[in-house]
PDB file of C-alpha atoms in Angstrom:
ATOM      1  CA  MET A   1     -34.257 -41.037 -19.489  1.00  0.00           C
ATOM      2  CA  ALA A   2     -33.378 -39.625 -22.889  1.00  0.00           C
ATOM      3  CA  THR A   3     -33.725 -36.107 -21.543  1.00  0.00           C
ATOM      4  CA  SER A   4     -31.486 -36.892 -18.541  1.00  0.00           C
ATOM      5  CA  GLU A   5     -28.837 -38.411 -20.810  1.00  0.00           C
ATOM      6  CA  GLN A   6     -28.894 -35.375 -23.051  1.00  0.00           C
ATOM      7  CA  LYS A   7     -28.403 -33.086 -20.064  1.00  0.00           C
ATOM      8  CA  ARG A   8     -25.499 -35.233 -18.864  1.00  0.00           C
ATOM      9  CA  GLN A   9     -23.863 -35.120 -22.283  1.00  0.00           C
ATOM     10  CA  LYS A  10     -24.272 -31.348 -22.433  1.00  0.00           C
ATOM     11  CA  LYS A  11     -22.631 -30.989 -19.013  1.00  0.00           C
ATOM     12  CA  LEU A  12     -19.744 -33.217 -20.092  1.00  0.00           C
ATOM     13  CA  ALA A  13     -19.317 -31.258 -23.317  1.00  0.00           C
ATOM     14  CA  LYS A  14     -19.334 -27.976 -21.409  1.00  0.00           C
ATOM     15  CA  LYS A  15     -16.765 -29.328 -18.961  1.00  0.00           C
ATOM     16  CA  ARG A  16     -14.510 -30.541 -21.782  1.00  0.00           C
ATOM     17  CA  SER A  17     -14.827 -27.166 -23.483  1.00  0.00           C
ATOM     18  CA  LYS A  18     -13.696 -25.377 -20.313  1.00  0.00           C
ATOM     19  CA  GLU A  19     -10.773 -27.781 -19.904  1.00  0.00           C
ATOM     20  CA  ILE A  20      -9.671 -27.207 -23.493  1.00  0.00           C
ATOM     21  CA  ALA A  21      -9.930 -23.433 -23.059  1.00  0.00           C
ATOM     22  CA  LYS A  22      -7.911 -23.639 -19.837  1.00  0.00           C
ATOM     23  CA  ARG A  23      -5.186 -25.701 -21.518  1.00  0.00           C
ATOM     24  CA  LYS A  24      -5.023 -23.213 -24.370  1.00  0.00           C
ATOM     25  CA  GLN A  25      -4.740 -20.336 -21.908  1.00  0.00           C
ATOM     26  CA  LEU A  26      -1.920 -22.040 -20.000  1.00  0.00           C
ATOM     27  CA  ALA A  27      -0.124 -22.832 -23.254  1.00  0.00           C
ATOM     28  CA  ALA A  28      -0.471 -19.219 -24.391  1.00  0.00           C
ATOM     29  CA  GLU A  29       0.894 -17.937 -21.072  1.00  0.00           C
ATOM     30  CA  LYS A  30       3.807 -20.368 -21.288  1.00  0.00           C
ATOM     31  CA  ASN A  31       4.606 -19.307 -24.848  1.00  0.00           C
ATOM     32  CA  ALA A  32       4.376 -15.646 -23.859  1.00  0.00           C
ATOM     33  CA  LEU A  33       7.093 -16.148 -21.243  1.00  0.00           C
ATOM     34  CA  ARG A  34       9.483 -17.125 -24.005  1.00  0.00           C
ATOM     35  CA  SER A  35       9.663 -13.508 -25.166  1.00  0.00           C
ATOM     36  CA  ILE A  36      10.972 -10.486 -23.286  1.00  0.00           C
ATOM     37  CA  GLY A  37       7.737  -8.627 -23.889  1.00  0.00           C
ATOM     38  CA  GLY A  38       5.699 -11.503 -22.508  1.00  0.00           C
ATOM     39  CA  GLN A  39       7.888 -11.763 -19.412  1.00  0.00           C
ATOM     40  CA  VAL A  40       7.619  -8.048 -18.720  1.00  0.00           C
ATOM     41  CA  THR A  41       3.846  -8.075 -19.176  1.00  0.00           C
ATOM     42  CA  ALA A  42       3.471 -11.082 -16.882  1.00  0.00           C
ATOM     43  CA  ALA A  43       5.535  -9.384 -14.165  1.00  0.00           C
ATOM     44  CA  SER A  44       3.887  -5.974 -14.516  1.00  0.00           C
ATOM     45  CA  SER A  45       1.096  -6.909 -12.105  1.00  0.00           C
ATOM     46  CA  GLY A  46       3.315  -8.797  -9.670  1.00  0.00           C
ATOM     47  CA  LYS A  47       4.669  -7.659  -6.332  1.00  0.00           C
ATOM     48  CA  PHE A  48       7.875  -5.633  -6.449  1.00  0.00           C
ATOM     49  CA  HIS A  49      10.888  -7.622  -5.340  1.00  0.00           C
ATOM     50  CA  GLN A  50      13.679  -5.011  -5.153  1.00  0.00           C
ATOM     51  CA  CYS A  51      14.511  -1.570  -6.606  1.00  0.00           C
ATOM     52  CA  TYR A  52      17.933   0.076  -6.832  1.00  0.00           C
ATOM     53  CA  ILE A  53      19.343   3.281  -8.248  1.00  0.00           C
ATOM     54  CA  TYR A  54      22.985   4.129  -8.887  1.00  0.00           C
ATOM     55  CA  ASN A  55      24.400   6.775  -6.581  1.00  0.00           C
ATOM     56  CA  SER A  56      25.879   8.502  -9.632  1.00  0.00           C
ATOM     57  CA  LEU A  57      22.369   9.422 -10.767  1.00  0.00           C
ATOM     58  CA  LEU A  58      21.788  11.263  -7.502  1.00  0.00           C
ATOM     59  CA  ASP A  59      25.087  13.163  -7.485  1.00  0.00           C
ATOM     60  CA  ALA A  60      25.194  16.209  -9.759  1.00  0.00           C
ATOM     61  CA  GLU A  61      29.007  16.113  -9.639  1.00  0.00           C
ATOM     62  CA  SER A  62      29.318  12.491 -10.775  1.00  0.00           C
ATOM     63  CA  HIS A  63      30.403  11.121 -14.150  1.00  0.00           C
ATOM     64  CA  GLY A  64      26.773  11.025 -15.276  1.00  0.00           C
ATOM     65  CA  ILE A  65      26.312   7.348 -16.101  1.00  0.00           C
ATOM     66  CA  GLY A  66      24.303   5.001 -13.912  1.00  0.00           C
ATOM     67  CA  ALA A  67      21.466   2.529 -13.888  1.00  0.00           C
ATOM     68  CA  VAL A  68      18.060   1.912 -12.413  1.00  0.00           C
ATOM     69  CA  VAL A  69      17.406  -1.754 -11.649  1.00  0.00           C
ATOM     70  CA  VAL A  70      14.040  -3.164 -10.585  1.00  0.00           C
ATOM     71  CA  SER A  71      12.567  -6.632 -10.212  1.00  0.00           C
ATOM     72  CA  ARG A  72       8.990  -7.907  -9.916  1.00  0.00           C
ATOM     73  CA  PHE A  73       7.648 -11.338  -9.120  1.00  0.00           C
ATOM     74  CA  LEU A  74       6.123 -13.689 -11.670  1.00  0.00           C
ATOM     75  CA  PRO A  75       3.303 -16.060 -10.659  1.00  0.00           C
ATOM     76  CA  ASP A  76       5.760 -18.994 -10.552  1.00  0.00           C
ATOM     77  CA  GLY A  77       8.012 -17.291  -7.978  1.00  0.00           C
ATOM     78  CA  ASN A  78      10.710 -16.152 -10.375  1.00  0.00           C
ATOM     79  CA  VAL A  79      11.314 -12.462 -11.026  1.00  0.00           C
ATOM     80  CA  VAL A  80      11.773 -10.272 -14.061  1.00  0.00           C
ATOM     81  CA  SER A  81      14.668  -7.857 -13.683  1.00  0.00           C
ATOM     82  CA  ALA A  82      14.524  -4.645 -15.706  1.00  0.00           C
ATOM     83  CA  CYS A  83      17.617  -2.483 -16.067  1.00  0.00           C
ATOM     84  CA  PHE A  84      17.722   1.033 -17.523  1.00  0.00           C
ATOM     85  CA  LEU A  85      21.183   2.452 -18.255  1.00  0.00           C
ATOM     86  CA  ILE A  86      20.930   6.215 -17.874  1.00  0.00           C
ATOM     87  CA  ASP A  87      23.183   8.830 -19.440  1.00  0.00           C
ATOM     88  CA  ARG A  88      22.058  11.920 -17.571  1.00  0.00           C
ATOM     89  CA  PHE A  89      24.440  14.147 -19.535  1.00  0.00           C
ATOM     90  CA  CYS A  90      22.785  13.651 -22.918  1.00  0.00           C
ATOM     91  CA  LEU A  91      21.269  10.391 -24.173  1.00  0.00           C
ATOM     92  CA  GLY A  92      18.701   9.659 -21.470  1.00  0.00           C
ATOM     93  CA  VAL A  93      18.013   5.902 -21.602  1.00  0.00           C
ATOM     94  CA  LYS A  94      21.182   4.787 -23.379  1.00  0.00           C
ATOM     95  CA  ASP A  95      20.415   1.068 -23.038  1.00  0.00           C
ATOM     96  CA  CYS A  96      17.910  -1.204 -21.329  1.00  0.00           C
ATOM     97  CA  TYR A  97      16.989  -4.862 -21.013  1.00  0.00           C
ATOM     98  CA  ALA A  98      14.805  -7.265 -19.069  1.00  0.00           C
ATOM     99  CA  ARG A  99      15.614 -10.810 -17.955  1.00  0.00           C
ATOM    100  CA  MET A 100      13.796 -13.552 -16.113  1.00  0.00           C
ATOM    101  CA  MET A 101      15.695 -15.106 -13.201  1.00  0.00           C
ATOM    102  CA  SER A 102      15.274 -16.470  -9.707  1.00  0.00           C
ATOM    103  CA  PRO A 103      15.176 -14.086  -6.725  1.00  0.00           C
ATOM    104  CA  ARG A 104      18.522 -15.522  -5.635  1.00  0.00           C
ATOM    105  CA  GLN A 105      20.089 -14.822  -9.016  1.00  0.00           C
ATOM    106  CA  PHE A 106      18.863 -11.242  -8.853  1.00  0.00           C
ATOM    107  CA  SER A 107      20.315 -10.768  -5.372  1.00  0.00           C
ATOM    108  CA  GLU A 108      23.646 -12.129  -6.590  1.00  0.00           C
ATOM    109  CA  HIS A 109      23.438  -9.819  -9.590  1.00  0.00           C
ATOM    110  CA  VAL A 110      23.229  -6.676  -7.446  1.00  0.00           C
ATOM    111  CA  GLN A 111      25.458  -7.919  -4.623  1.00  0.00           C
ATOM    112  CA  GLY A 112      28.645  -6.669  -6.267  1.00  0.00           C
ATOM    113  CA  MET A 113      27.090  -3.259  -6.848  1.00  0.00           C
ATOM    114  CA  ARG A 114      26.091  -3.014  -3.211  1.00  0.00           C
ATOM    115  CA  GLU A 115      29.495  -4.132  -1.959  1.00  0.00           C
ATOM    116  CA  HIS A 116      31.173  -1.360  -3.955  1.00  0.00           C
ATOM    117  CA  ASP A 117      28.605   1.191  -2.787  1.00  0.00           C
ATOM    118  CA  LEU A 118      27.418   1.820  -6.335  1.00  0.00           C
ATOM    119  CA  VAL A 119      23.701   1.577  -5.641  1.00  0.00           C
ATOM    120  CA  ARG A 120      21.148   2.248  -2.976  1.00  0.00           C
ATOM    121  CA  PRO A 121      17.618   0.883  -2.489  1.00  0.00           C
ATOM    122  CA  CYS A 122      14.844   3.160  -3.684  1.00  0.00           C
ATOM    123  CA  SER A 123      11.089   3.178  -4.153  1.00  0.00           C
ATOM    124  CA  PRO A 124       9.516   2.135  -7.477  1.00  0.00           C
ATOM    125  CA  GLU A 125       8.188   5.697  -7.774  1.00  0.00           C
ATOM    126  CA  MET A 126      11.653   7.211  -7.462  1.00  0.00           C
ATOM    127  CA  ALA A 127      13.108   4.685  -9.900  1.00  0.00           C
ATOM    128  CA  LYS A 128      10.447   5.380 -12.512  1.00  0.00           C
ATOM    129  CA  LYS A 129      10.774   9.151 -12.092  1.00  0.00           C
ATOM    130  CA  CYS A 130      14.498   8.961 -12.784  1.00  0.00           C
ATOM    131  CA  VAL A 131      13.906   7.002 -15.984  1.00  0.00           C
ATOM    132  CA  ALA A 132      10.990   9.171 -17.133  1.00  0.00           C
ATOM    133  CA  ASP A 133      12.872  12.410 -16.440  1.00  0.00           C
ATOM    134  CA  ALA A 134      15.875  11.112 -18.402  1.00  0.00           C
ATOM    135  CA  VAL A 135      13.677  10.276 -21.393  1.00  0.00           C
ATOM    136  CA  GLN A 136      12.054  13.706 -21.238  1.00  0.00           C
ATOM    137  CA  TRP A 137      15.400  15.491 -20.962  1.00  0.00           C
ATOM    138  CA  ALA A 138      16.881  13.749 -24.003  1.00  0.00           C
ATOM    139  CA  GLY A 139      13.637  14.028 -25.946  1.00  0.00           C
ATOM    140  CA  GLN A 140      13.727  17.817 -26.008  1.00  0.00           C
ATOM    141  CA  PHE A 141      16.909  17.513 -28.077  1.00  0.00           C
ATOM    142  CA  GLY A 142      15.457  15.019 -30.527  1.00  0.00           C
ATOM    143  CA  ILE A 143      17.127  12.015 -28.894  1.00  0.00           C
ATOM    144  CA  THR A 144      14.938   8.948 -28.434  1.00  0.00           C
ATOM    145  CA  PRO A 145      15.495   6.202 -25.841  1.00  0.00           C
ATOM    146  CA  HIS A 146      16.985   2.804 -26.644  1.00  0.00           C
ATOM    147  CA  PRO A 147      14.776   0.773 -29.049  1.00  0.00           C
ATOM    148  CA  ASP A 148      13.894  -1.753 -26.323  1.00  0.00           C
ATOM    149  CA  TYR A 149      12.653   0.961 -23.966  1.00  0.00           C
ATOM    150  CA  ARG A 150       8.996   0.760 -25.035  1.00  0.00           C
ATOM    151  CA  THR A 151       9.002  -2.935 -24.172  1.00  0.00           C
ATOM    152  CA  VAL A 152      10.963  -2.806 -20.917  1.00  0.00           C
ATOM    153  CA  GLU A 153       9.167   0.239 -19.481  1.00  0.00           C
ATOM    154  CA  LYS A 154       5.950  -1.791 -19.341  1.00  0.00           C
ATOM    155  CA  ILE A 155       7.360  -3.339 -16.163  1.00  0.00           C
ATOM    156  CA  TRP A 156       5.626  -0.651 -14.045  1.00  0.00           C
ATOM    157  CA  PRO A 157       2.328   0.598 -15.533  1.00  0.00           C
ATOM    158  CA  ASP A 158       0.849   0.877 -12.041  1.00  0.00           C
ATOM    159  CA  VAL A 159       3.635   3.094 -10.654  1.00  0.00           C
ATOM    160  CA  ASP A 160       2.967   6.840 -10.381  1.00  0.00           C
ATOM    161  CA  ALA A 161       6.298   8.635 -10.800  1.00  0.00           C
ATOM    162  CA  SER A 162       4.752  11.920  -9.643  1.00  0.00           C
ATOM    163  CA  GLN A 163       4.564  10.475  -6.126  1.00  0.00           C
ATOM    164  CA  SER A 164       8.344  10.879  -5.845  1.00  0.00           C
ATOM    165  CA  ASP A 165       9.700  14.332  -4.987  1.00  0.00           C
ATOM    166  CA  GLN A 166      13.294  13.390  -5.872  1.00  0.00           C
ATOM    167  CA  GLU A 167      14.919  15.894  -8.225  1.00  0.00           C
ATOM    168  CA  PHE A 168      17.455  14.750 -10.822  1.00  0.00           C
ATOM    169  CA  SER A 169      20.111  16.843 -12.548  1.00  0.00           C
ATOM    170  CA  PHE A 170      20.761  16.510 -16.282  1.00  0.00           C
ATOM    171  CA  GLY A 171      23.392  17.877 -18.642  1.00  0.00           C
ATOM    172  CA  GLN A 172      26.509  19.838 -17.756  1.00  0.00           C
ATOM    173  CA  ASP A 173      25.862  23.398 -16.675  1.00  0.00           C
ATOM    174  CA  GLY A 174      22.348  22.979 -17.988  1.00  0.00           C
ATOM    175  CA  LYS A 175      23.515  21.928 -21.466  1.00  0.00           C
ATOM    176  CA  PRO A 176      23.599  18.456 -23.029  1.00  0.00           C
ATOM    177  CA  MET A 177      27.083  16.927 -23.244  1.00  0.00           C
ATOM    178  CA  PHE A 178      27.496  14.006 -25.608  1.00  0.00           C
ATOM    179  CA  ILE A 179      30.383  11.691 -24.747  1.00  0.00           C
ATOM    180  CA  ALA A 180      31.041   9.354 -27.672  1.00  0.00           C
ATOM    181  CA  GLY A 181      31.984   5.972 -26.238  1.00  0.00           C
ATOM    182  CA  PRO A 182      33.997   3.122 -27.791  1.00  0.00           C
ATOM    183  CA  ASN A 183      30.818   1.177 -28.575  1.00  0.00           C
ATOM    184  CA  ASP A 184      29.135   4.047 -30.411  1.00  0.00           C
ATOM    185  CA  SER A 185      29.280   3.574 -34.182  1.00  0.00           C
ATOM    186  CA  PRO A 186      30.178   6.498 -36.434  1.00  0.00           C
ATOM    187  CA  ALA A 187      26.582   6.478 -37.676  1.00  0.00           C
ATOM    188  CA  ARG A 188      25.222   6.714 -34.120  1.00  0.00           C
ATOM    189  CA  ILE A 189      27.617   9.513 -33.249  1.00  0.00           C
ATOM    190  CA  GLN A 190      26.594  11.466 -36.323  1.00  0.00           C
ATOM    191  CA  GLN A 191      22.915  10.869 -35.518  1.00  0.00           C
ATOM    192  CA  VAL A 192      23.269  12.339 -32.037  1.00  0.00           C
ATOM    193  CA  MET A 193      25.330  15.263 -33.241  1.00  0.00           C
ATOM    194  CA  ASP A 194      22.762  16.063 -35.925  1.00  0.00           C
ATOM    195  CA  ALA A 195      19.981  15.967 -33.330  1.00  0.00           C
ATOM    196  CA  LEU A 196      21.847  18.308 -31.002  1.00  0.00           C
ATOM    197  CA  ALA A 197      22.639  20.714 -33.823  1.00  0.00           C
ATOM    198  CA  ALA A 198      18.986  20.787 -34.866  1.00  0.00           C
ATOM    199  CA  HIS A 199      17.341  21.012 -31.455  1.00  0.00           C
ATOM    200  CA  ALA A 200      19.794  22.413 -28.897  1.00  0.00           C
ATOM    201  CA  GLY A 201      20.810  25.519 -30.768  1.00  0.00           C
ATOM    202  CA  GLU A 202      24.172  27.169 -31.308  1.00  0.00           C
ATOM    203  CA  ASP A 203      26.494  27.300 -28.288  1.00  0.00           C
ATOM    204  CA  SER A 204      24.066  25.110 -26.353  1.00  0.00           C
ATOM    205  CA  TYR A 205      25.766  21.733 -26.186  1.00  0.00           C
ATOM    206  CA  HIS A 206      29.119  20.027 -25.639  1.00  0.00           C
ATOM    207  CA  ILE A 207      30.657  17.096 -27.506  1.00  0.00           C
ATOM    208  CA  THR A 208      33.472  14.833 -26.381  1.00  0.00           C
ATOM    209  CA  ALA A 209      34.799  12.508 -29.092  1.00  0.00           C
ATOM    210  CA  GLY A 210      36.502   9.273 -28.151  1.00  0.00           C
ATOM    211  CA  ILE A 211      36.498   7.160 -31.312  1.00  0.00           C
ATOM    212  CA  ASP A 212      38.870   4.666 -32.913  1.00  0.00           C
ATOM    213  CA  PRO A 213      40.279   6.471 -35.974  1.00  0.00           C
ATOM    214  CA  ASP A 214      40.525   3.123 -37.781  1.00  0.00           C
ATOM    215  CA  ALA A 215      36.798   2.437 -37.341  1.00  0.00           C
ATOM    216  CA  GLU A 216      34.725   2.039 -40.470  1.00  0.00           C
ATOM    217  CA  GLY A 217      33.168   5.321 -41.471  1.00  0.00           C
ATOM    218  CA  PHE A 218      35.502   7.370 -39.266  1.00  0.00           C
ATOM    219  CA  GLY A 219      36.488   9.714 -42.077  1.00  0.00           C
ATOM    220  CA  GLU A 220      32.846  10.408 -42.853  1.00  0.00           C
ATOM    221  CA  ILE A 221      32.096  11.891 -39.427  1.00  0.00           C
ATOM    222  CA  GLU A 222      31.670  15.637 -39.272  1.00  0.00           C
ATOM    223  CA  VAL A 223      31.890  17.641 -36.080  1.00  0.00           C
ATOM    224  CA  ILE A 224      30.934  21.165 -35.129  1.00  0.00           C
ATOM    225  CA  ASP A 225      34.074  23.237 -35.126  1.00  0.00           C
ATOM    226  CA  ALA A 226      34.815  25.725 -32.368  1.00  0.00           C
ATOM    227  CA  PRO A 227      34.524  28.648 -32.501  1.00  0.00           C
ATOM    228  CA  THR A 228      33.233  28.908 -36.101  1.00  0.00           C
ATOM    229  CA  GLY A 229      30.256  26.587 -35.577  1.00  0.00           C
ATOM    230  CA  GLU A 230      30.843  25.037 -39.023  1.00  0.00           C
ATOM    231  CA  ALA A 231      30.839  21.299 -39.746  1.00  0.00           C
ATOM    232  CA  ARG A 232      34.096  19.609 -40.749  1.00  0.00           C
ATOM    233  CA  PRO A 233      35.541  16.057 -40.839  1.00  0.00           C
ATOM    234  CA  LEU A 234      36.875  14.628 -37.590  1.00  0.00           C
ATOM    235  CA  ASP A 235      40.673  14.362 -37.685  1.00  0.00           C
ATOM    236  CA  GLU A 236      42.578  11.364 -36.390  1.00  0.00           C
ATOM    237  CA  ASP A 237      44.366  13.415 -33.752  1.00  0.00           C
ATOM    238  CA  GLU A 238      40.971  14.380 -32.329  1.00  0.00           C
ATOM    239  CA  SER A 239      40.048  10.854 -31.292  1.00  0.00           C
ATOM    240  CA  ILE A 240      40.134  11.965 -27.667  1.00  0.00           C
ATOM    241  CA  THR A 241      39.698  15.685 -28.159  1.00  0.00           C
ATOM    242  CA  ARG A 242      36.822  17.625 -26.712  1.00  0.00           C
ATOM    243  CA  ILE A 243      34.971  19.681 -29.296  1.00  0.00           C
ATOM    244  CA  ASP A 244      32.891  22.325 -27.621  1.00  0.00           C
ATOM    245  CA  PRO A 245      30.900  24.875 -29.616  1.00  0.00           C
ATOM    246  CA  ALA A 246      30.210  26.772 -26.405  1.00  0.00           C
ATOM    247  CA  GLU A 247      33.819  27.845 -26.120  1.00  0.00           C
TER     248      GLU A 247
END
């Protein structure tokens, strides 16, 4: 009897141990979903929900800015949407983010884009190739993708971009063209310009400045003068002037 009771107690202890381990695992998975990285990792093995690419990324004559948007299912039926904002003229992955939402919310999110004919459905392979090619293009000029890229790009570890034969065009006339936007800080603008000067070579890039002359640090910005190729401060009357060392 004593031996039978001991066996029963061992079985109960083993069962309780498994239950505790299971609860800990579920708690860990729940906590992981509270972070963007955890959400992306959880969705990375799920079924693809939808994939879209901006038409502007497929048109060599377009303005050069567009996005790749993908979504994958989570085990609970929600999806994680990953968006990569692409600057195919210069910066590569200019911005990116991932968000957890319902499939309906995602459909509503892209509905406006579809109604205005901004996007088209695409395969995960084509979407990933566009993003990877953009990163590679910018990288050769010393420009790194958005800081969140390494987290968000984990959405598709199982996707082979080489399976897509879609070709993407980058730069203007084969050269990087940096367009400084209103949200680019003087420090960021200088960083990009320094990278282009160091990696692209003389007469091998274009710069378009569009900065608020009252912005902090404006007077500290230096640009590459044309045609001398020398650095000088950016003048107030050049806030929307194109500065092109190739001219």
